[in-house]
Amino acid sequence: MPSTILAIESSCDDTSAAIMHDAKMLSLGVSGQKIHAQYGGVVPELASRAHQQQIVPVVDFVLKEAGLTPKDIDAVAFTQGPGLLGSLLVGTSFAKGFALAQNIPLISVNHMEAHILAHMIDDPKPSFPFICLTVSGGHTQIVLVNSPSDMIVLGETLDDAAGEAFDKTGKMMGLPYPAGPVIDRLAKEGQRLYSFPIPKIDGYNFSFSGLKTAIRNFLIKHIKEDADFIENHKEDISRSVQDIIIDILLIKLEKAARAYNIDQLAIAGGVSANSGLRARLEALCQENGWKSFIPAFRYCTDNAGMIAMAGHYKFENNAFVDQSITPQPRMKI
Ligand code: KG4
Ligand code: ZN
């Protein structure tokens, strides 16, 4: 039976709502939070407060865009975790209240599974099984996706996430937060002149904390010789850092594809917006006769469209939760 699902995402610093009908996206609204830029990272208390201010206008916006009223909604899906507790609480409470008021089912969604299922929104879609590299500000995982409800984490970061590697490098370079998109832009004008070591980590796990230290030491050494080193070489530094992060990610992704004999590789999460990563994934797949799947920009960073897609699969399976549900900040796949 076709369903109309309202989805809510509030795990970090984007308040987002979406409406999906029969697996087709009717409307999507995302309200970011500029306030964190001045602090160089997300301040949890401020994020929670901003979600409280933004959630009603964002939901009103998507209902209007879709030409619907609350009575037209068949179920409400929301991000249960992982994420910041105060942020998750706002979306969870709103979803529970909406479901109760409309007397409709409630669907809880894992944010990391939803990032992956963003691939099922628009064509071309991968078929199951495929492997997804999920890279965001809080997570870095390689996941074997057997079906929407059967995902196996093959490896993940032991310390910093790939997005943090971009953001922390940007902080050291004096770039605004979040630095990922800025480094991406600068890297296009630069050359890979500086090399950094690739960490030796077993299996499909990652580590970015050693790279962070290597970059810090590199910058300190060069600034001692030339106080304007960063300003004069920001393009080449950005290109070199971006390329080593991509090397670290793709070495493990390629290894997993070969070991599990999978010929469809996907990327998801905020860092999958990176133009260098997108181009290198496409090249890797072309060389090997594999297929690459790269989501549209609006479905890379945090958005409720992906929550709606995950909610759609759960709706089909009658996988509903009741009003006793609470946020899970450390929820796992
Ligand atoms: O998935 P996301 O929106 O939020 C989390 O769940 O973390 O990811 C945000 C992360 C930030 O670290 C940001 O710097 C990074 O994604 N990011 C990028 C780019 N766009 C966003 N990193 C590299 N290149 C980009 N173009
Ligand atoms: Zn995310």
PDB file of C-alpha atoms in Angstrom, residues 20-146:
ATOM      1  CA  MET A  20       8.008  10.863   0.842  1.00  0.00           C
ATOM      2  CA  HIS A  21       5.065   9.226  -0.926  1.00  0.00           C
ATOM      3  CA  ASP A  22       5.422   5.688  -2.236  1.00  0.00           C
ATOM      4  CA  ALA A  23       9.257   6.000  -2.149  1.00  0.00           C
ATOM      5  CA  LYS A  24       9.176   9.296  -4.121  1.00  0.00           C
ATOM      6  CA  MET A  25      10.465  12.471  -2.473  1.00  0.00           C
ATOM      7  CA  LEU A  26       7.734  15.128  -2.377  1.00  0.00           C
ATOM      8  CA  SER A  27       9.607  17.752  -0.358  1.00  0.00           C
ATOM      9  CA  LEU A  28      12.808  18.263   1.609  1.00  0.00           C
ATOM     10  CA  GLY A  29      13.769  21.093   3.944  1.00  0.00           C
ATOM     11  CA  VAL A  30      17.101  21.559   5.726  1.00  0.00           C
ATOM     12  CA  SER A  31      17.837  24.370   8.142  1.00  0.00           C
ATOM     13  CA  GLY A  32      21.525  24.620   9.063  1.00  0.00           C
ATOM     14  CA  GLN A  33      22.947  26.307  12.148  1.00  0.00           C
ATOM     15  CA  LYS A  34      25.496  29.030  11.361  1.00  0.00           C
ATOM     16  CA  ILE A  35      26.046  29.783  15.058  1.00  0.00           C
ATOM     17  CA  HIS A  36      28.640  26.975  15.423  1.00  0.00           C
ATOM     18  CA  ALA A  37      31.098  28.497  12.908  1.00  0.00           C
ATOM     19  CA  GLN A  38      32.332  31.068  15.450  1.00  0.00           C
ATOM     20  CA  TYR A  39      33.197  28.257  17.903  1.00  0.00           C
ATOM     21  CA  GLY A  40      35.091  26.102  15.361  1.00  0.00           C
ATOM     22  CA  GLY A  41      32.788  23.106  15.910  1.00  0.00           C
ATOM     23  CA  VAL A  42      29.297  22.073  16.966  1.00  0.00           C
ATOM     24  CA  VAL A  43      28.316  23.243  20.474  1.00  0.00           C
ATOM     25  CA  PRO A  44      25.764  20.621  21.659  1.00  0.00           C
ATOM     26  CA  GLU A  45      23.728  22.948  23.893  1.00  0.00           C
ATOM     27  CA  LEU A  46      23.366  25.556  21.135  1.00  0.00           C
ATOM     28  CA  ALA A  47      22.484  22.847  18.589  1.00  0.00           C
ATOM     29  CA  SER A  48      19.660  21.542  20.763  1.00  0.00           C
ATOM     30  CA  ARG A  49      18.259  25.047  21.285  1.00  0.00           C
ATOM     31  CA  ALA A  50      18.401  25.832  17.560  1.00  0.00           C
ATOM     32  CA  HIS A  51      16.593  22.548  16.735  1.00  0.00           C
ATOM     33  CA  GLN A  52      13.783  23.583  19.103  1.00  0.00           C
ATOM     34  CA  GLN A  53      13.414  26.889  17.267  1.00  0.00           C
ATOM     35  CA  GLN A  54      13.638  25.407  13.776  1.00  0.00           C
ATOM     36  CA  ILE A  55      11.719  22.143  13.863  1.00  0.00           C
ATOM     37  CA  VAL A  56       8.157  23.514  13.580  1.00  0.00           C
ATOM     38  CA  PRO A  57       8.946  25.949  10.707  1.00  0.00           C
ATOM     39  CA  VAL A  58      10.862  23.211   8.817  1.00  0.00           C
ATOM     40  CA  VAL A  59       7.979  20.726   9.126  1.00  0.00           C
ATOM     41  CA  ASP A  60       5.468  23.434   8.104  1.00  0.00           C
ATOM     42  CA  PHE A  61       7.653  24.180   5.083  1.00  0.00           C
ATOM     43  CA  VAL A  62       7.752  20.575   3.818  1.00  0.00           C
ATOM     44  CA  LEU A  63       4.000  20.102   4.353  1.00  0.00           C
ATOM     45  CA  LYS A  64       3.309  23.281   2.333  1.00  0.00           C
ATOM     46  CA  GLU A  65       5.785  22.309  -0.403  1.00  0.00           C
ATOM     47  CA  ALA A  66       4.079  18.923  -0.738  1.00  0.00           C
ATOM     48  CA  GLY A  67       0.618  20.525  -0.631  1.00  0.00           C
ATOM     49  CA  LEU A  68      -0.378  18.333   2.329  1.00  0.00           C
ATOM     50  CA  THR A  69      -1.744  18.718   5.852  1.00  0.00           C
ATOM     51  CA  PRO A  70      -0.839  16.595   8.906  1.00  0.00           C
ATOM     52  CA  LYS A  71      -3.972  14.493   8.254  1.00  0.00           C
ATOM     53  CA  ASP A  72      -2.436  13.222   4.976  1.00  0.00           C
ATOM     54  CA  ILE A  73       0.588  11.657   6.744  1.00  0.00           C
ATOM     55  CA  ASP A  74       0.495   7.852   7.283  1.00  0.00           C
ATOM     56  CA  ALA A  75       3.604   7.489   9.494  1.00  0.00           C
ATOM     57  CA  VAL A  76       6.385   9.563  11.012  1.00  0.00           C
ATOM     58  CA  ALA A  77      10.021   8.440  10.866  1.00  0.00           C
ATOM     59  CA  PHE A  78      12.781  10.003  12.968  1.00  0.00           C
ATOM     60  CA  THR A  79      16.501   9.609  13.705  1.00  0.00           C
ATOM     61  CA  GLN A  80      16.906   7.660  16.948  1.00  0.00           C
ATOM     62  CA  GLY A  81      20.723   7.758  16.825  1.00  0.00           C
ATOM     63  CA  PRO A  82      23.670   7.956  16.695  1.00  0.00           C
ATOM     64  CA  GLY A  83      24.110  11.652  17.410  1.00  0.00           C
ATOM     65  CA  LEU A  84      24.084  14.310  20.116  1.00  0.00           C
ATOM     66  CA  LEU A  85      21.605  13.490  22.884  1.00  0.00           C
ATOM     67  CA  GLY A  86      20.157  17.008  23.188  1.00  0.00           C
ATOM     68  CA  SER A  87      19.726  17.256  19.406  1.00  0.00           C
ATOM     69  CA  LEU A  88      18.185  13.781  19.050  1.00  0.00           C
ATOM     70  CA  LEU A  89      15.744  14.538  21.873  1.00  0.00           C
ATOM     71  CA  VAL A  90      14.177  17.416  19.932  1.00  0.00           C
ATOM     72  CA  GLY A  91      13.457  15.313  16.811  1.00  0.00           C
ATOM     73  CA  THR A  92      12.364  12.279  18.838  1.00  0.00           C
ATOM     74  CA  SER A  93       9.948  14.312  21.001  1.00  0.00           C
ATOM     75  CA  PHE A  94       8.512  16.088  17.979  1.00  0.00           C
ATOM     76  CA  ALA A  95       7.986  12.805  16.090  1.00  0.00           C
ATOM     77  CA  LYS A  96       6.369  11.137  19.104  1.00  0.00           C
ATOM     78  CA  GLY A  97       4.026  14.101  19.611  1.00  0.00           C
ATOM     79  CA  PHE A  98       3.086  14.202  15.919  1.00  0.00           C
ATOM     80  CA  ALA A  99       2.392  10.451  15.804  1.00  0.00           C
ATOM     81  CA  LEU A 100       0.293  10.637  18.965  1.00  0.00           C
ATOM     82  CA  ALA A 101      -1.722  13.640  17.745  1.00  0.00           C
ATOM     83  CA  GLN A 102      -2.414  12.068  14.331  1.00  0.00           C
ATOM     84  CA  ASN A 103      -2.763   8.529  15.722  1.00  0.00           C
ATOM     85  CA  ILE A 104      -0.279   7.150  13.167  1.00  0.00           C
ATOM     86  CA  PRO A 105       2.680   4.707  13.473  1.00  0.00           C
ATOM     87  CA  LEU A 106       6.125   5.825  14.599  1.00  0.00           C
ATOM     88  CA  ILE A 107       9.310   4.555  12.882  1.00  0.00           C
ATOM     89  CA  SER A 108      12.800   4.835  14.410  1.00  0.00           C
ATOM     90  CA  VAL A 109      15.753   5.111  12.024  1.00  0.00           C
ATOM     91  CA  ASN A 110      19.500   4.594  12.462  1.00  0.00           C
ATOM     92  CA  HIS A 111      21.247   7.671  11.003  1.00  0.00           C
ATOM     93  CA  MET A 112      24.176   5.627   9.584  1.00  0.00           C
ATOM     94  CA  GLU A 113      21.872   3.137   7.849  1.00  0.00           C
ATOM     95  CA  ALA A 114      19.919   6.090   6.454  1.00  0.00           C
ATOM     96  CA  HIS A 115      23.088   7.688   4.968  1.00  0.00           C
ATOM     97  CA  ILE A 116      23.559   4.434   3.025  1.00  0.00           C
ATOM     98  CA  LEU A 117      19.904   4.113   2.000  1.00  0.00           C
ATOM     99  CA  ALA A 118      20.093   7.634   0.515  1.00  0.00           C
ATOM    100  CA  HIS A 119      21.367   5.679  -2.519  1.00  0.00           C
ATOM    101  CA  MET A 120      17.895   4.180  -2.991  1.00  0.00           C
ATOM    102  CA  ILE A 121      16.158   7.574  -3.482  1.00  0.00           C
ATOM    103  CA  ASP A 122      17.153   8.444  -7.057  1.00  0.00           C
ATOM    104  CA  ASP A 123      18.322   6.432 -10.069  1.00  0.00           C
ATOM    105  CA  PRO A 124      20.783   4.921 -10.741  1.00  0.00           C
ATOM    106  CA  LYS A 125      20.411   2.754  -7.625  1.00  0.00           C
ATOM    107  CA  PRO A 126      22.807  -0.008  -6.595  1.00  0.00           C
ATOM    108  CA  SER A 127      21.372  -3.516  -6.309  1.00  0.00           C
ATOM    109  CA  PHE A 128      22.013  -5.594  -3.183  1.00  0.00           C
ATOM    110  CA  PRO A 129      24.627  -6.517  -2.115  1.00  0.00           C
ATOM    111  CA  PHE A 130      26.900  -3.490  -2.420  1.00  0.00           C
ATOM    112  CA  ILE A 131      29.649  -1.952  -0.300  1.00  0.00           C
ATOM    113  CA  CYS A 132      29.302   1.573   1.072  1.00  0.00           C
ATOM    114  CA  LEU A 133      32.014   3.836   2.456  1.00  0.00           C
ATOM    115  CA  THR A 134      30.208   6.180   4.851  1.00  0.00           C
ATOM    116  CA  VAL A 135      32.321   9.226   5.636  1.00  0.00           C
ATOM    117  CA  SER A 136      31.012  12.089   7.756  1.00  0.00           C
ATOM    118  CA  GLY A 137      32.028  14.448  10.529  1.00  0.00           C
ATOM    119  CA  GLY A 138      31.378  11.816  13.174  1.00  0.00           C
ATOM    120  CA  HIS A 139      31.820   8.474  11.391  1.00  0.00           C
ATOM    121  CA  THR A 140      33.970   6.552   8.934  1.00  0.00           C
ATOM    122  CA  GLN A 141      32.756   3.048   8.113  1.00  0.00           C
ATOM    123  CA  ILE A 142      32.925   0.422   5.403  1.00  0.00           C
ATOM    124  CA  VAL A 143      29.609  -1.432   5.329  1.00  0.00           C
ATOM    125  CA  LEU A 144      28.545  -4.537   3.414  1.00  0.00           C
ATOM    126  CA  VAL A 145      24.917  -3.803   2.519  1.00  0.00           C
ATOM    127  CA  ASN A 146      23.047  -7.084   1.922  1.00  0.00           C
TER     128      ASN A 146
END
